[in-house]
Tab-separated table of C-alpha atoms in Angstrom:
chain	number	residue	atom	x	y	z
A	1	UNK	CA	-63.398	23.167	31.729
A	2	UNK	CA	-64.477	26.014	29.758
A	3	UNK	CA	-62.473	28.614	32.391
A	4	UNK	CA	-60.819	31.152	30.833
A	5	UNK	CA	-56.823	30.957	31.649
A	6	UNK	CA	-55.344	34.454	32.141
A	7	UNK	CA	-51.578	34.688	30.630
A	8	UNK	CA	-49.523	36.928	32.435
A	9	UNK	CA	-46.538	38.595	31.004
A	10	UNK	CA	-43.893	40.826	32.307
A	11	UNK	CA	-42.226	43.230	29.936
A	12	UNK	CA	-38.180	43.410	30.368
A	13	UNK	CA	-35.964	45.939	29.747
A	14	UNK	CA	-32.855	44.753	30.220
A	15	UNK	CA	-30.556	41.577	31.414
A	16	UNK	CA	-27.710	40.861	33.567
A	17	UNK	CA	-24.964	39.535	32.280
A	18	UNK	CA	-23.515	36.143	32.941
A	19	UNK	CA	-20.724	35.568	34.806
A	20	UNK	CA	-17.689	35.152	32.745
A	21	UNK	CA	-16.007	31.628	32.587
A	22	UNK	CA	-12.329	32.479	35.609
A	23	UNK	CA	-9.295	30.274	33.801
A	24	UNK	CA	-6.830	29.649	36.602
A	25	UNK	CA	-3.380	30.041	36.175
A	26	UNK	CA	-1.406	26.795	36.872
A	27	UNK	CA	-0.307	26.179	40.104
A	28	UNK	CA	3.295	26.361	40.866
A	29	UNK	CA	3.457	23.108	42.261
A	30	UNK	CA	2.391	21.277	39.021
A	31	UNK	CA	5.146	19.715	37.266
A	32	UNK	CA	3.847	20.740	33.664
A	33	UNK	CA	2.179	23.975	32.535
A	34	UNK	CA	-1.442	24.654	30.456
A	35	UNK	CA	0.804	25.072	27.314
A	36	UNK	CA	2.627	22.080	28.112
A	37	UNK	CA	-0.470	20.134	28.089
A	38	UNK	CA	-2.087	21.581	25.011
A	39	UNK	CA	0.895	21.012	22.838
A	40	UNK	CA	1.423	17.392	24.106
A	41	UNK	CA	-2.133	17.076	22.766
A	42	UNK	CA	-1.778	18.481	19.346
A	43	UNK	CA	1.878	15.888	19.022
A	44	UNK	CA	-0.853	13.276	19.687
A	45	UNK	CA	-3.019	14.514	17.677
A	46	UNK	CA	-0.734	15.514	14.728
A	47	UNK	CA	0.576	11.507	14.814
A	48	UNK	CA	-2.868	10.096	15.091
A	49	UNK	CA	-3.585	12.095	11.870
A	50	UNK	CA	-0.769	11.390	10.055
A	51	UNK	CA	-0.934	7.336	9.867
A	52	UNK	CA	-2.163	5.563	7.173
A	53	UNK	CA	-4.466	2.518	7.176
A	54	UNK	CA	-2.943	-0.720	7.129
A	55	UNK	CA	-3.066	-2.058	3.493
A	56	UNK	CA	-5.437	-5.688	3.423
A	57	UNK	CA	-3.617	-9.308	3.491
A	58	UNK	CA	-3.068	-10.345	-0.227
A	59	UNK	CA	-5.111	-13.167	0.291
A	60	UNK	CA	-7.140	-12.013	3.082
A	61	UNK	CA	-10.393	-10.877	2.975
A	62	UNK	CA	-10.719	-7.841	0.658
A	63	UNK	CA	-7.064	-8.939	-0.740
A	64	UNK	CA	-5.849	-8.533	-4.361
A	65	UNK	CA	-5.729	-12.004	-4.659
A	66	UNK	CA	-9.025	-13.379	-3.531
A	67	UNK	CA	-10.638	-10.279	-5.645
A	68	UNK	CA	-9.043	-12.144	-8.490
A	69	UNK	CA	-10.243	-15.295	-7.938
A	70	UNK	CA	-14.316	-13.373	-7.232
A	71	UNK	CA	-13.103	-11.954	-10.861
A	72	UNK	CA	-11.921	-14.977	-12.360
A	73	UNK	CA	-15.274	-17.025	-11.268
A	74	UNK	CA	-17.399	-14.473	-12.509
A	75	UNK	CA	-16.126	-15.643	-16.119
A	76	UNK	CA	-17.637	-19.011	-15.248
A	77	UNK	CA	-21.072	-19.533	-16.397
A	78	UNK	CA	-23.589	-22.211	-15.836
A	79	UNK	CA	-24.128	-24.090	-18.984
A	80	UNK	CA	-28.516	-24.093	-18.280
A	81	UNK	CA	-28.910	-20.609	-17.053
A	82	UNK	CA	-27.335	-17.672	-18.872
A	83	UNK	CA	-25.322	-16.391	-15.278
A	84	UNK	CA	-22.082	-16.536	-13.992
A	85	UNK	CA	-21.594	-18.709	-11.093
A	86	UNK	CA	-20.943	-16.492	-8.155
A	87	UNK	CA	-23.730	-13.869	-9.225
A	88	UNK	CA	-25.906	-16.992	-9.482
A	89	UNK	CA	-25.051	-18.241	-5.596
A	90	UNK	CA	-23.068	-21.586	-6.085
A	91	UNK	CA	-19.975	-20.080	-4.219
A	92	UNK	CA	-20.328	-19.847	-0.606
A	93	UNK	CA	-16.420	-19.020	0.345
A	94	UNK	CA	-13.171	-17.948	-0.728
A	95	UNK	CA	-10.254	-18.685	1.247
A	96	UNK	CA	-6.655	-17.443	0.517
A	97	UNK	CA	-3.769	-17.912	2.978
A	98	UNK	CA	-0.611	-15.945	2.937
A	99	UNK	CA	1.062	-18.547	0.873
A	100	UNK	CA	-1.267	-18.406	-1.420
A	101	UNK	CA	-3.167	-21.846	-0.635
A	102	UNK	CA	-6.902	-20.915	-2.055
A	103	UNK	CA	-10.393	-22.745	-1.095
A	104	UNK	CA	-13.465	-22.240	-2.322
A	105	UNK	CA	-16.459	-23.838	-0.865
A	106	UNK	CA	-19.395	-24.103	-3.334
A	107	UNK	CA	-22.486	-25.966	-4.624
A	108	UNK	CA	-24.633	-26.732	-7.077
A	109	UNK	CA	-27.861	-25.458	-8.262
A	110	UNK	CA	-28.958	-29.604	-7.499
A	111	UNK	CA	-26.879	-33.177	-6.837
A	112	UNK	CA	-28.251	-34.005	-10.554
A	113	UNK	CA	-26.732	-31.251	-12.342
A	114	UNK	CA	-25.740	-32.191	-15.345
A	115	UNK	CA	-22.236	-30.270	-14.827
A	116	UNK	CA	-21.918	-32.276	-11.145
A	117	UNK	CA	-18.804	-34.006	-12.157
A	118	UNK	CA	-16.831	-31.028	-14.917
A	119	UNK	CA	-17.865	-27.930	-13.068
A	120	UNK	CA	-15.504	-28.275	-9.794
A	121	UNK	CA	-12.839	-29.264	-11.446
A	122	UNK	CA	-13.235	-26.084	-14.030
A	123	UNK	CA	-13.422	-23.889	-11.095
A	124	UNK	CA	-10.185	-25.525	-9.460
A	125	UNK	CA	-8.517	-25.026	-13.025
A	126	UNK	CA	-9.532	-21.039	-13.239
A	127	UNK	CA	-8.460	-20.564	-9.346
A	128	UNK	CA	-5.582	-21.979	-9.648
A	129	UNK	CA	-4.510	-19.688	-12.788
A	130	UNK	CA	-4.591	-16.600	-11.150
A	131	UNK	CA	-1.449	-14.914	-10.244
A	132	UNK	CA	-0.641	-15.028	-6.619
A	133	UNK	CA	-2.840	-18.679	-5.857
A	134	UNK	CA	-0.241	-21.419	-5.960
A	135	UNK	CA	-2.803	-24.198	-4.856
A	136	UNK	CA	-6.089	-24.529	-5.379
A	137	UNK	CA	-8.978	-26.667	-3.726
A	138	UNK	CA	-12.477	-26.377	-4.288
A	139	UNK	CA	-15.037	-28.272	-1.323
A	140	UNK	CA	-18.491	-28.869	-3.204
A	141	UNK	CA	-21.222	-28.741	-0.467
A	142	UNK	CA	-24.927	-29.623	-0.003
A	143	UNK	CA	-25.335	-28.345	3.031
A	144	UNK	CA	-26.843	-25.247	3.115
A	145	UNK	CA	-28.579	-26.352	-0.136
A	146	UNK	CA	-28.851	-23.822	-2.882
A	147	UNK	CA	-31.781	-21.813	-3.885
A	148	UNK	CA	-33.150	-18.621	-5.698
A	149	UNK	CA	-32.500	-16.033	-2.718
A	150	UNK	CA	-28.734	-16.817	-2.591
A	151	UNK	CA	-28.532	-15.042	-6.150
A	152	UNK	CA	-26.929	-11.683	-6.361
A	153	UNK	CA	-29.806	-8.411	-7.863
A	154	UNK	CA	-27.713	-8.851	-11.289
A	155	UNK	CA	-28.542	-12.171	-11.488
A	156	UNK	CA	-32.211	-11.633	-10.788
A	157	UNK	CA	-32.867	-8.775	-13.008
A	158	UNK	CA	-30.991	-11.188	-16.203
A	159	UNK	CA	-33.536	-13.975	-15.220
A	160	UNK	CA	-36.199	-11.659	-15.906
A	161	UNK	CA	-37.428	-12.381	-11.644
A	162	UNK	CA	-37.110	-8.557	-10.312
């Protein structure tokens, strides 16, 4: 174990060159030439580059309108705690067809609120006023019950629990 190891070393002067890289010339039997090829491939290229990304469903997810409606229930506050309802959890889902038919599934902070019996229909009131929604139905839900990890950061940090 405590053998010395001898490093040997071999000083160079100089080094061959690699071989250089042979491009073939097409053969006469192809039907299309190198250039032919790299120019189809810069067409294909040039189109792939030059389309645009399909614009998002109006209602669809990520559409104008359901952003209106997440907009419009933000303005909706819980009458006990001091935060909006969708920062605070109570919506689950927003649904918006293309004919503007909107749903949003939601809850309650408990089946006793004292809000239970105004709050959905408020919500179905303020959905139903934004422009594009021309019917609006709101499912209330129990089921996943709510609780204090659906709520958004904002809604933490305001309740003073971050």
């Amino acid at each position: 174990m405590n053998e010395e190891r001898k490093i040997e070393f071999e000083e160079v002067t100089e080094v061959a060159a690699p071989p250089k890289a042979r491009v073939m010339a097409p053969s006469p039997f192809e039907a299309e030439s190198l250039t032919d090829k790299v120019e189809r491939k810069r067409d294909y290229l040039d189109g792939f580059l030059a389309q645009k990304p399909a614009e998002p469903d109006a209602g669809g997810p990520g559409g104008n309108v359901q952003e209106a409606i997440i907009e419009e229930l933000k303005t909706i506050f819980d009458p006990e705690i001091p935060v909006n309802i969708y920062d605070l959890g109570l919506i689950y889902n927003v649904e918006v067809t293309d004919d503007g038919h909107a749903v949003v599934t939601m809850t309650l902070t408990t089946p006793h609120c004292p809000v239970a019996e105004s709050m959905p229909g408020e919500v179905e009131l303020r959905v139903g006023s934004v422009p594009g929604v021309g019917f609006a139905e709101v499912n209330l839900v129990w089921d996943p019950p709510w609780d204090a990890s659906k709520m958004s950061d904002e809604a933490r940090l305001e309740l003073g629990m971050l």
